[in-house]
Short mmCIF file of C-alpha atoms and ligand atoms in Angstrom, two decimals:
data_model
loop_
_atom_site.label_atom_id
_atom_site.label_comp_id
_atom_site.label_asym_id
_atom_site.label_seq_id
_atom_site.Cartn_x
_atom_site.Cartn_y
_atom_site.Cartn_z
CA UNK A 235 0.07 0.01 0.04
CA UNK A 236 1.31 3.41 -0.96
CA UNK A 237 1.78 6.34 1.45
CA UNK A 238 3.44 9.18 -0.54
CA UNK A 239 1.73 12.42 0.21
CA UNK A 240 4.64 14.22 -1.49
CA UNK A 241 3.87 12.56 -4.84
CA UNK A 242 0.13 13.26 -4.29
CA UNK A 243 0.97 17.04 -3.88
CA UNK A 244 3.33 17.00 -6.81
CA UNK A 245 0.43 15.56 -9.03
CA UNK A 246 -2.05 18.21 -7.83
CA UNK A 247 0.42 20.99 -8.73
CA UNK A 248 1.17 19.37 -12.12
CA UNK A 249 -2.70 19.35 -12.84
CA UNK A 250 -2.90 23.02 -12.25
CA UNK A 251 0.38 24.04 -13.99
CA UNK A 252 -0.52 22.03 -17.12
CA UNK A 253 -4.25 22.80 -17.49
CA UNK A 254 -5.82 19.66 -16.16
CA UNK A 255 -7.66 20.78 -13.01
CA UNK A 256 -8.02 24.13 -11.31
CA UNK A 257 -9.58 25.05 -7.85
CA UNK A 258 -13.12 26.42 -8.62
CA UNK A 259 -13.45 30.25 -8.56
CA UNK A 260 -9.85 30.53 -7.69
CA UNK A 261 -9.73 34.23 -7.86
CA UNK A 262 -11.98 34.37 -4.94
CA UNK A 263 -9.69 31.99 -3.00
CA UNK A 264 -11.54 28.85 -4.33
CA UNK A 265 -14.53 26.95 -3.07
CA UNK A 266 -13.78 23.91 -0.71
CA UNK A 267 -13.98 20.63 -2.49
CA UNK A 268 -15.13 22.05 -5.81
CA UNK A 269 -12.83 21.82 -8.83
CA UNK A 270 -12.88 22.86 -12.53
CA UNK A 271 -11.37 20.89 -15.35
CA UNK A 272 -9.01 22.84 -17.78
CA UNK A 273 -8.37 22.13 -21.49
CA UNK A 274 -6.52 18.90 -21.08
CA UNK A 275 -8.46 17.70 -18.02
CA UNK A 276 -11.69 18.01 -19.90
CA UNK A 277 -10.50 15.98 -22.85
CA UNK A 278 -9.19 13.39 -20.59
CA UNK A 279 -12.51 13.24 -18.73
CA UNK A 280 -14.44 12.98 -22.10
CA UNK A 281 -12.24 10.21 -23.26
CA UNK A 282 -12.76 8.15 -20.08
CA UNK A 283 -16.54 8.83 -20.16
CA UNK A 284 -16.65 7.68 -23.77
CA UNK A 285 -14.58 4.57 -23.06
CA UNK A 286 -17.09 3.68 -20.27
CA UNK A 287 -20.14 4.51 -22.31
CA UNK A 288 -18.97 2.40 -25.25
CA UNK A 289 -17.99 -0.58 -22.96
CA UNK A 290 -21.55 -0.41 -21.55
CA UNK A 291 -23.83 0.46 -24.45
CA UNK A 292 -21.88 -0.48 -27.57
CA UNK A 293 -20.37 -3.72 -26.25
CA UNK A 294 -23.66 -4.88 -24.62
CA UNK A 295 -26.66 -4.84 -26.79
CA UNK A 296 -28.86 -5.43 -23.80
CA UNK A 297 -27.69 -2.08 -22.22
CA UNK A 298 -29.23 1.25 -23.34
CA UNK A 299 -28.47 4.76 -22.31
CA UNK A 300 -30.52 7.64 -20.53
CA UNK A 301 -29.89 11.22 -19.55
CA UNK A 302 -32.08 12.12 -16.70
CA UNK A 303 -32.50 15.56 -15.09
CA UNK A 304 -30.54 16.49 -12.05
CA UNK A 305 -33.78 17.86 -10.27
CA UNK A 306 -36.37 15.24 -9.52
CA UNK A 307 -39.64 15.21 -7.65
CA UNK A 308 -38.88 15.44 -3.92
CA UNK A 309 -40.80 12.25 -3.24
CA UNK A 310 -38.11 10.46 -5.23
CA UNK A 311 -35.57 10.97 -2.33
CA UNK A 312 -38.24 10.02 0.34
CA UNK A 313 -38.93 6.80 -1.52
CA UNK A 314 -35.26 6.05 -2.12
CA UNK A 315 -34.40 6.39 1.59
CA UNK A 316 -32.02 9.23 1.15
CA UNK A 317 -34.09 11.79 3.17
CA UNK A 318 -33.97 9.35 6.17
CA UNK A 319 -30.77 7.51 5.69
CA UNK A 320 -28.32 9.37 3.66
CA UNK A 321 -26.35 10.70 6.53
CA UNK A 322 -22.98 10.29 8.26
CA UNK A 323 -22.19 10.27 11.97
CA UNK A 324 -20.28 13.54 12.69
CA UNK A 325 -18.55 14.99 15.59
CA UNK A 326 -17.40 18.61 16.19
CA UNK A 327 -14.39 19.77 18.07
CA UNK A 328 -15.57 22.69 20.26
CA UNK A 329 -12.25 24.48 20.27
CA UNK A 330 -11.47 24.49 16.50
CA UNK A 331 -15.14 24.35 15.44
CA UNK A 332 -14.06 21.76 12.95
CA UNK A 333 -16.49 19.05 12.00
CA UNK A 334 -15.23 15.39 11.27
CA UNK A 335 -16.86 12.32 9.92
CA UNK A 336 -16.51 9.97 12.87
CA UNK A 337 -15.24 6.97 10.78
CA UNK A 338 -12.59 9.24 9.06
CA UNK A 339 -11.38 10.55 12.43
CA UNK A 340 -10.92 7.06 13.84
CA UNK A 341 -9.44 5.72 10.63
CA UNK A 342 -6.91 8.68 10.73
CA UNK A 343 -5.82 7.70 14.22
CA UNK A 344 -5.60 4.06 13.29
CA UNK A 345 -3.20 4.95 10.43
CA UNK A 346 -1.00 6.81 12.98
CA UNK A 347 -1.07 3.72 15.13
CA UNK A 348 0.09 1.68 12.06
CA UNK A 349 2.91 4.03 11.45
CA UNK A 350 4.04 3.54 14.95
CA UNK A 351 4.07 -0.14 14.42
CA UNK A 352 1.03 -0.74 16.77
CA UNK A 353 -0.75 -3.03 14.25
CA UNK A 354 -2.82 -4.97 16.76
CA UNK A 355 -4.08 -1.77 18.47
CA UNK A 356 -5.00 -0.34 14.98
CA UNK A 357 -6.91 -3.47 14.07
CA UNK A 358 -8.83 -3.66 17.32
CA UNK A 359 -9.72 0.01 16.95
CA UNK A 360 -11.14 -0.43 13.53
CA UNK A 361 -12.99 -3.58 14.43
CA UNK A 362 -14.63 -1.95 17.44
CA UNK A 363 -15.54 1.07 15.24
CA UNK A 364 -17.15 -1.18 12.58
CA UNK A 365 -19.30 -2.92 15.22
CA UNK A 366 -20.42 0.47 16.68
CA UNK A 367 -21.21 1.84 13.34
CA UNK A 368 -23.25 -1.25 12.46
CA UNK A 369 -25.23 -0.82 15.65
CA UNK A 370 -25.53 3.05 15.17
CA UNK A 371 -24.24 3.24 18.70
CA UNK A 372 -23.26 6.96 18.71
CA UNK A 373 -22.39 7.15 22.43
CA UNK A 374 -20.13 4.15 21.96
CA UNK A 375 -18.34 5.88 19.06
CA UNK A 376 -17.93 9.01 21.25
CA UNK A 377 -16.48 6.88 24.06
CA UNK A 378 -14.10 5.18 21.69
CA UNK A 379 -12.79 8.52 20.63
CA UNK A 380 -12.35 9.64 24.26
CA UNK A 381 -10.80 6.27 25.38
CA UNK A 382 -8.20 6.48 22.61
CA UNK A 383 -7.50 10.22 23.45
CA UNK A 384 -8.05 11.04 19.73
CA UNK A 385 -7.54 14.79 19.33
CA UNK A 386 -8.33 17.35 16.71
CA UNK A 387 -5.62 18.02 14.15
CA UNK A 388 -6.18 21.80 14.42
CA UNK A 389 -6.86 22.61 18.05
CA UNK A 390 -4.93 19.54 19.30
CA UNK A 391 -7.67 19.02 22.03
CA UNK A 392 -10.18 16.29 22.74
CA UNK A 393 -13.02 18.68 23.44
CA UNK A 394 -15.64 16.90 21.42
CA UNK A 395 -19.34 17.34 20.98
CA UNK A 396 -21.78 14.36 21.01
CA UNK A 397 -21.85 12.28 17.75
CA UNK A 398 -24.80 13.38 15.56
CA UNK A 399 -26.20 12.42 12.09
CA UNK A 400 -25.94 14.96 9.18
CA UNK A 401 -27.75 14.46 5.89
CA UNK A 402 -25.53 14.83 2.92
CA UNK A 403 -28.11 16.04 0.38
CA UNK A 404 -28.00 19.68 -0.85
CA UNK A 405 -31.48 21.22 -1.09
CA UNK A 406 -32.70 24.19 -2.94
CA UNK A 407 -36.10 25.71 -3.79
CA UNK A 408 -38.10 25.44 -6.88
CA UNK A 409 -40.06 28.45 -8.09
CA UNK A 410 -39.30 32.12 -7.59
CA UNK A 411 -42.09 33.32 -5.30
CA UNK A 412 -41.58 32.81 -1.61
CA UNK A 413 -44.25 30.73 -0.11
CA UNK A 414 -45.09 29.11 -3.38
CA UNK A 415 -41.82 27.33 -3.53
CA UNK A 416 -41.05 23.64 -2.72
CA UNK A 417 -37.79 22.31 -1.33
CA UNK A 418 -36.04 20.05 -3.81
CA UNK A 419 -32.74 18.17 -3.81
CA UNK A 420 -29.70 18.10 -6.02
CA UNK A 421 -29.43 14.43 -6.84
CA UNK A 422 -26.78 12.66 -4.61
CA UNK A 423 -26.64 9.75 -7.12
CA UNK A 424 -27.65 9.39 -10.73
CA UNK A 425 -29.20 6.08 -10.08
CA UNK A 426 -32.74 7.29 -9.13
CA UNK A 427 -33.23 8.87 -12.56
CA UNK A 428 -32.88 5.39 -13.95
CA UNK A 429 -35.16 3.70 -11.51
CA UNK A 430 -38.02 6.17 -12.09
CA UNK A 431 -37.59 5.69 -15.86
CA UNK A 432 -37.38 1.93 -15.72
CA UNK A 433 -40.65 1.23 -17.46
CA UNK A 434 -40.34 4.06 -20.00
CA UNK A 435 -37.09 2.70 -21.11
CA UNK A 436 -38.15 -0.94 -21.07
CA UNK A 437 -41.20 -0.33 -23.09
CA UNK A 438 -39.79 2.13 -25.59
CA UNK A 439 -36.51 0.29 -26.24
CA UNK A 440 -38.38 -3.02 -26.08
CA UNK A 441 -35.95 -4.56 -23.51
CA UNK A 442 -36.31 -8.02 -22.14
CA UNK A 443 -34.79 -8.98 -18.73
CA UNK A 444 -31.91 -9.10 -18.15
CA UNK A 445 -31.12 -5.58 -19.37
CA UNK A 446 -29.27 -2.59 -18.24
CA UNK A 447 -29.65 1.28 -18.32
CA UNK A 448 -26.55 3.33 -18.23
CA UNK A 449 -26.11 7.05 -17.41
CA UNK A 450 -23.32 9.44 -16.71
CA UNK A 451 -23.84 12.78 -14.98
CA UNK A 452 -23.27 15.14 -12.05
CA UNK A 453 -24.07 14.16 -8.48
CA UNK A 454 -23.98 16.38 -5.41
CA UNK A 455 -23.06 15.64 -1.80
CA UNK A 456 -22.53 17.94 1.04
CA UNK A 457 -19.37 16.09 2.19
CA UNK A 458 -18.35 17.32 5.55
CA UNK A 459 -14.79 16.12 5.34
CA UNK A 460 -14.16 17.03 1.72
CA UNK A 461 -10.40 17.00 0.91
CA UNK A 462 -7.80 14.99 -0.95
CA UNK A 463 -8.29 16.96 -4.14
CA UNK A 464 -10.86 15.49 -6.61
CA UNK A 465 -11.09 12.27 -4.57
CA UNK A 466 -13.88 13.56 -2.42
CA UNK A 467 -15.82 16.55 -3.86
CA UNK A 468 -19.10 18.20 -3.36
CA UNK A 469 -20.01 18.14 -7.00
CA UNK A 470 -18.62 15.13 -8.95
CA UNK A 471 -19.56 12.98 -11.81
CA UNK A 472 -20.85 9.34 -11.72
CA UNK A 473 -21.02 6.62 -14.38
CA UNK A 474 -23.75 4.33 -13.30
CA UNK A 475 -25.44 1.30 -14.72
CA UNK A 476 -28.51 -0.46 -13.27
CA UNK A 477 -28.90 -4.08 -14.38
CA UNK A 478 -32.47 -5.41 -14.05
CA UNK A 479 -32.56 -9.20 -13.36
CA UNK A 480 -35.07 -11.90 -12.29
CA UNK A 481 -35.39 -12.23 -8.59
CA UNK A 482 -33.07 -15.03 -7.36
CA UNK A 483 -30.56 -14.53 -10.04
CA UNK A 484 -29.06 -11.30 -8.60
CA UNK A 485 -26.01 -12.97 -6.92
CA UNK A 486 -24.90 -14.51 -10.09
CA UNK A 487 -25.03 -11.17 -11.83
CA UNK A 488 -23.45 -9.48 -8.95
CA UNK A 489 -20.33 -11.70 -9.22
CA UNK A 490 -20.20 -11.50 -12.95
CA UNK A 491 -20.44 -7.67 -12.84
CA UNK A 492 -17.72 -7.51 -10.17
CA UNK A 493 -15.35 -9.45 -12.45
CA UNK A 494 -16.26 -7.36 -15.64
CA UNK A 495 -15.82 -4.10 -13.78
CA UNK A 496 -12.44 -5.14 -12.47
CA UNK A 497 -11.38 -6.12 -16.02
CA UNK A 498 -12.47 -2.64 -17.28
CA UNK A 499 -10.20 -0.89 -14.85
CA UNK A 500 -7.35 -3.12 -16.10
CA UNK A 501 -8.34 -2.12 -19.63
CA UNK A 502 -7.32 1.45 -18.59
CA UNK A 503 -3.76 0.21 -18.20
CA UNK A 504 -3.92 -0.14 -14.43
CA UNK A 505 -1.95 -3.12 -13.11
CA UNK A 506 -3.82 -5.79 -11.24
CA UNK A 507 -1.58 -5.46 -8.09
CA UNK A 508 -2.75 -1.84 -7.76
CA UNK A 509 -6.48 -2.88 -7.78
CA UNK A 510 -8.34 -4.87 -5.18
CA UNK A 511 -11.91 -5.66 -4.06
CA UNK A 512 -13.18 -4.56 -0.58
CA UNK A 513 -16.30 -6.52 0.29
CA UNK A 514 -18.63 -4.47 2.61
CA UNK A 515 -19.61 -5.81 6.02
CA UNK A 516 -21.89 -2.75 6.71
CA UNK A 517 -24.33 -2.53 3.88
CA UNK A 518 -26.19 0.62 2.69
CA UNK A 519 -29.93 0.69 3.35
CA UNK A 520 -30.80 -0.69 -0.08
CA UNK A 521 -28.16 -3.57 -0.60
CA UNK A 522 -27.82 -7.25 0.13
CA UNK A 523 -24.34 -7.42 -1.21
CA UNK A 524 -21.72 -4.77 -1.96
CA UNK A 525 -18.13 -4.41 -2.88
CA UNK A 526 -15.79 -1.58 -3.80
CA UNK A 527 -13.03 -1.66 -6.33
CA UNK A 528 -10.11 0.18 -4.81
CA UNK A 529 -6.99 1.57 -6.34
CA UNK A 530 -3.71 2.09 -4.60
CA UNK A 531 -3.39 5.90 -4.80
CA UNK A 532 -0.30 7.65 -3.43
CA UNK A 533 -2.43 8.11 -0.29
CA UNK A 534 -3.20 4.36 -0.15
CA UNK A 535 -5.98 2.04 -1.27
CA UNK A 536 -9.30 3.99 -1.73
CA UNK A 537 -12.63 3.25 -3.49
CA UNK A 538 -13.05 4.13 -7.23
CA UNK A 539 -16.16 2.15 -7.97
CA UNK A 540 -18.92 0.37 -6.09
CA UNK A 541 -20.85 -2.76 -7.17
CA UNK A 542 -24.06 -3.22 -5.28
CA UNK A 543 -26.81 -5.79 -5.33
CA UNK A 544 -29.71 -3.47 -4.54
CA UNK A 545 -32.52 -6.11 -4.45
CA UNK A 546 -35.90 -4.77 -5.48
CA UNK A 547 -35.66 -2.08 -2.82
CA UNK A 548 -35.71 1.07 -5.05
CA UNK A 549 -38.43 -0.16 -7.55
CA UNK A 550 -40.68 -1.34 -4.73
CA UNK A 551 -40.28 1.84 -2.79
CA UNK A 552 -41.15 3.88 -5.99
CA UNK A 553 -44.14 1.77 -6.50
CA UNK A 554 -45.24 2.30 -2.92
CA UNK A 555 -44.67 6.09 -2.99
CA UNK A 556 -46.04 6.86 -6.49
CA UNK A 557 -48.89 4.38 -6.57
CA UNK A 558 -47.71 3.35 -10.07
CA UNK A 559 -46.84 -0.28 -10.96
CA UNK A 560 -43.13 -0.89 -11.37
CA UNK A 561 -43.55 -4.44 -12.54
CA UNK A 562 -42.20 -6.22 -15.47
CA UNK A 563 -44.11 -8.85 -17.40
CA UNK A 564 -41.71 -11.81 -18.01
CA UNK A 565 -43.05 -13.57 -21.24
CA UNK A 566 -40.80 -16.58 -20.52
CA UNK A 567 -42.15 -17.18 -17.03
CA UNK A 568 -45.61 -15.78 -18.01
CA UNK A 569 -45.77 -13.64 -14.97
CA UNK A 570 -45.24 -10.18 -13.60
CA UNK A 571 -42.67 -9.29 -10.86
CA UNK A 572 -40.52 -6.27 -9.58
CA UNK A 573 -37.07 -7.00 -10.96
CA UNK A 574 -33.84 -7.11 -8.73
CA UNK A 575 -31.08 -4.73 -9.61
CA UNK A 576 -27.26 -5.09 -9.68
CA UNK A 577 -25.71 -1.70 -9.93
CA UNK A 578 -22.14 -0.53 -11.03
CA UNK A 579 -21.37 2.85 -9.86
CA UNK A 580 -18.04 4.46 -10.84
CA UNK A 581 -16.79 7.95 -9.91
CA UNK A 582 -15.45 9.57 -13.08
CA UNK A 583 -13.30 12.12 -11.10
CA UNK A 584 -11.70 9.36 -9.03
CA UNK A 585 -10.96 7.38 -12.16
CA UNK A 586 -9.34 10.59 -13.51
CA UNK A 587 -7.27 10.87 -10.37
CA UNK A 588 -6.28 7.14 -10.61
CA UNK A 589 -5.15 7.70 -14.16
CA UNK A 590 -3.13 10.69 -13.29
CA UNK A 591 -1.56 8.94 -10.27
CA UNK A 592 -0.66 5.88 -12.48
CA UNK A 593 0.56 8.04 -15.48
CA UNK A 594 2.78 10.60 -13.67
CA UNK A 595 6.51 9.75 -14.00
CA UNK A 596 9.72 11.63 -13.49
CA UNK A 597 12.35 10.09 -15.70
CA UNK A 598 16.14 10.68 -16.33
CA UNK A 599 16.72 11.01 -20.02
CA UNK A 600 19.90 11.62 -22.03
CA UNK A 601 20.61 15.19 -23.22
CA UNK A 602 22.31 16.41 -26.40
CA UNK A 603 25.62 16.47 -24.30
CA UNK A 604 27.04 12.95 -24.24
CA UNK A 605 26.99 11.37 -20.75
CA UNK A 606 24.61 13.98 -19.31
CA UNK A 607 20.95 13.43 -18.29
CA UNK A 608 17.92 15.62 -17.56
CA UNK A 609 14.65 14.97 -15.74
CA UNK A 610 11.53 14.85 -17.90
CA UNK A 611 8.08 14.75 -16.46
CA UNK A 612 5.77 12.44 -18.50
CA UNK A 613 2.19 11.48 -18.28
CA UNK A 614 2.18 7.89 -19.72
CA UNK A 615 -1.60 7.68 -20.52
CA UNK A 616 -2.73 4.85 -22.81
CA UNK A 617 -2.93 6.63 -26.28
CA UNK A 618 -6.67 6.08 -26.43
CA UNK A 619 -7.17 8.15 -23.27
CA UNK A 620 -4.52 10.70 -23.76
CA UNK A 621 -6.09 14.28 -23.97
CA UNK A 622 -3.96 15.19 -27.13
CA UNK A 623 -3.12 12.32 -29.53
CA UNK A 624 -0.78 14.17 -31.78
CA UNK A 625 1.30 17.37 -31.71
CA UNK A 626 2.46 18.96 -35.04
CA UNK A 627 5.66 20.93 -34.63
CA UNK A 628 7.36 22.72 -37.53
CA UNK A 629 11.03 23.20 -36.74
CA UNK A 630 10.99 26.86 -37.73
CA UNK A 631 8.17 29.35 -38.32
CA UNK A 632 9.18 30.02 -41.97
CA UNK A 633 10.45 28.41 -45.20
CA UNK A 634 7.03 26.75 -45.92
CA UNK A 635 7.25 24.48 -42.93
CA UNK A 636 4.21 25.87 -41.09
CA UNK A 637 2.11 25.29 -44.28
CA UNK A 638 3.12 21.54 -44.31
CA UNK A 639 2.32 21.28 -40.64
CA UNK A 640 -1.14 22.79 -41.15
CA UNK A 641 -1.87 20.37 -43.93
CA UNK A 642 -1.00 17.53 -41.62
CA UNK A 643 -3.49 19.07 -39.06
CA UNK A 644 -6.10 19.27 -41.69
CA UNK A 645 -5.97 15.56 -42.49
CA UNK A 646 -5.89 14.47 -38.77
CA UNK A 647 -8.27 16.79 -36.89
CA UNK A 648 -11.46 15.06 -38.00
CA UNK A 649 -10.16 11.67 -36.74
CA UNK A 650 -8.62 12.65 -33.35
CA UNK A 651 -7.61 15.58 -31.25
CA UNK A 652 -4.36 17.13 -32.36
CA UNK A 653 -2.56 20.44 -31.69
CA UNK A 654 -0.22 22.63 -33.63
CA UNK A 655 2.69 24.47 -31.91
CA UNK A 656 5.45 26.56 -33.30
CA UNK A 657 6.65 28.66 -30.45
CA UNK A 658 9.79 27.83 -28.42
CA UNK A 659 12.70 25.40 -29.17
CA UNK A 660 11.78 21.88 -30.28
CA UNK A 661 13.23 20.33 -27.04
CA UNK A 662 10.89 22.68 -24.92
CA UNK A 663 7.91 21.75 -27.08
CA UNK A 664 8.59 18.00 -26.72
CA UNK A 665 8.80 18.40 -22.83
CA UNK A 666 5.55 20.26 -22.82
CA UNK A 667 3.82 17.54 -24.74
CA UNK A 668 5.41 14.89 -22.56
CA UNK A 669 3.95 16.85 -19.42
CA UNK A 670 0.38 16.55 -20.92
CA UNK A 671 0.84 13.05 -22.11
CA UNK A 672 0.73 13.42 -25.89
CA UNK A 673 1.84 9.98 -27.29
CA UNK A 674 2.96 11.22 -30.73
CA UNK A 675 4.75 14.34 -31.90
CA UNK A 676 5.42 15.08 -35.56
CA UNK A 677 8.31 17.40 -36.52
CA UNK A 678 8.31 19.12 -39.90
CA UNK A 679 11.87 20.08 -41.08
CA UNK A 680 13.45 21.21 -44.33
CA UNK A 681 13.67 17.63 -45.54
CA UNK A 682 10.03 17.47 -45.35
CA UNK A 683 9.88 19.96 -48.18
CA UNK A 684 12.22 17.82 -50.36
CA UNK A 685 10.83 14.37 -49.80
CA UNK A 686 7.48 14.75 -48.09
CA UNK A 687 8.61 12.93 -44.95
CA UNK A 688 8.37 14.05 -41.25
CA UNK A 689 9.92 12.77 -38.02
CA UNK A 690 7.45 11.08 -35.63
CA UNK A 691 8.53 10.98 -32.00
CA UNK A 692 7.26 8.38 -29.63
CA UNK A 693 6.56 9.59 -26.12
CA UNK A 694 7.30 6.38 -24.31
CA UNK A 695 10.50 5.23 -26.04
CA UNK A 696 11.65 8.69 -27.20
CA UNK A 697 12.52 7.01 -30.50
CA UNK A 698 12.23 9.08 -33.66
CA UNK A 699 11.45 7.70 -37.03
CA UNK A 700 11.02 9.27 -40.49
CA UNK A 701 7.80 8.50 -42.13
CA UNK A 702 5.76 9.91 -45.15
CA UNK A 703 3.63 12.89 -43.95
CA UNK A 704 0.59 11.29 -45.38
CA UNK A 705 1.11 8.14 -43.11
CA UNK A 706 0.70 10.07 -39.87
CA UNK A 707 -3.01 9.82 -39.68
CA UNK A 708 -3.15 6.06 -40.08
CA UNK A 709 -0.16 5.57 -37.74
CA UNK A 710 -1.82 7.41 -34.86
CA UNK A 711 -5.27 5.89 -35.56
CA UNK A 712 -3.83 2.35 -35.36
CA UNK A 713 -2.53 3.25 -31.86
CA UNK A 714 -6.06 4.25 -30.68
CA UNK A 715 -7.78 0.93 -31.06
N1 GAP B 2083 -25.59 4.66 -6.72
C1 GAP B 2083 -24.73 4.23 -5.76
C2 GAP B 2083 -23.77 5.20 -5.32
O1 GAP B 2083 -23.89 6.39 -5.48
P1 GAP B 2083 -21.53 5.43 -3.89
O2 GAP B 2083 -20.52 4.29 -3.47
O3 GAP B 2083 -22.00 6.26 -2.85
O4 GAP B 2083 -22.72 4.57 -4.68
C3 GAP B 2083 -20.38 5.64 -6.18
O5 GAP B 2083 -20.85 6.17 -4.99
C4 GAP B 2083 -19.13 6.13 -6.62
O6 GAP B 2083 -19.15 7.61 -6.83
C5 GAP B 2083 -17.97 5.92 -5.66
O7 GAP B 2083 -17.26 4.70 -5.79
C6 GAP B 2083 -17.00 7.13 -5.95
O8 GAP B 2083 -16.19 6.77 -7.03
C7 GAP B 2083 -18.00 8.18 -6.48
N2 GAP B 2083 -18.12 9.23 -5.37
C8 GAP B 2083 -18.90 9.08 -4.27
N3 GAP B 2083 -18.88 10.29 -3.53
C9 GAP B 2083 -17.98 10.96 -4.16
C10 GAP B 2083 -17.36 12.30 -3.86
N4 GAP B 2083 -17.78 13.03 -2.80
N5 GAP B 2083 -16.41 12.88 -4.70
C11 GAP B 2083 -16.05 12.18 -5.76
N6 GAP B 2083 -16.49 10.95 -6.14
C12 GAP B 2083 -17.42 10.40 -5.30
#
């Protein structure tokens, strides 16, 4: 397990310096746990979203897509259980006025124990915490914090309030005239937009069970302890798929989706040893089985995706609250029932952070001076996910070289994202492309005018090969499959 906060900070700085991710409204000192994606970040995010979307809808003919609204009828969240259950136990430090999620506070202390080599004490602490959380024993949790003399990182004191529950949903008001408005919520998960549309989709797309509905979109949670960059945000993006199955078959589907989702993360170029499952012992109010896929971030193993067997909880509750039937007629069994649901729920931002953590490398490379080396920073994204696939770089800004470069751009830009740069020395331009993870650079020089060839430079091997200019498009496209 990694523990390299220095590397984590370096990646955060790199994201800002090279146009991947900026703090939101930075000129006003930012907004806690809210981030904006810059020009390369947004391309990377799009590529990952498309990769997920295609793996769900294109590779599975029994999965179709949907794009539901963020705002939903407030009864949705009563039915789903979020109004009553979507809360975390919190505790406040009276001196610093800082609020902590109880499990995070205790987990933080157990990590400290681990660093001190007190492995048994750390394990006992976490085991006791899990039991108390399962029982919703808030006074027991408070006692555990006091007994272990856990203090606030800011005030350094153990002057704690009681443990209380805080709902994580953001609310706002619909309508502009006071008194006529209703409180509504910003969705805390995209899944409910799928559940309430289950029959609309099933009927219009003529789906037969088992079938899935996929969706990507923003979700909002008023996370109390929101830190660790884009890992835990208040506004983030989910990529969710609800798979509707016959009651009694859900465990088979749960296991098969667990395996398929693990394989998908490996398809992003993540080595298996940096991925693992974490099976839940404490289940959410809607689940009868649940597991996380965790990645070994520089701050340790953390969740990137959840796979949940949600039973028929959501559809049954919507049937109960709306008074509308949420049943499916199964022609093979010749009977109607409420389907069971297996859900795969991935956090797009966390996958972006995983890819950045995996891709970021500082390498020693030879310079033009024999025997000397230099450090280059390179993001080794798989070409299919890289924000920019190709950079076209004329050696000089004159002698007809820019015109050749622009012609290459014109042949490639409708097939993949490419950029043109003529400013700075060629060495500096290569370094800049390495830093944003561009897998291919093409240099146009005077020989290009003579024989129509260009030099293609490979990001990962640094090798340079002369090829005909009109072969560039095909060469890059072949690397994107
Ligand atoms: N529909 C089920 C659901 O929402 P979840 O485990 O609460 O399940 C699914 O969330 C995924 O959403 C997580 O695995 C994580 O990747 C992402 N996620 C959850 N909260 C997040 C946050 N505050 N910031 C960024 N990503 C988050």
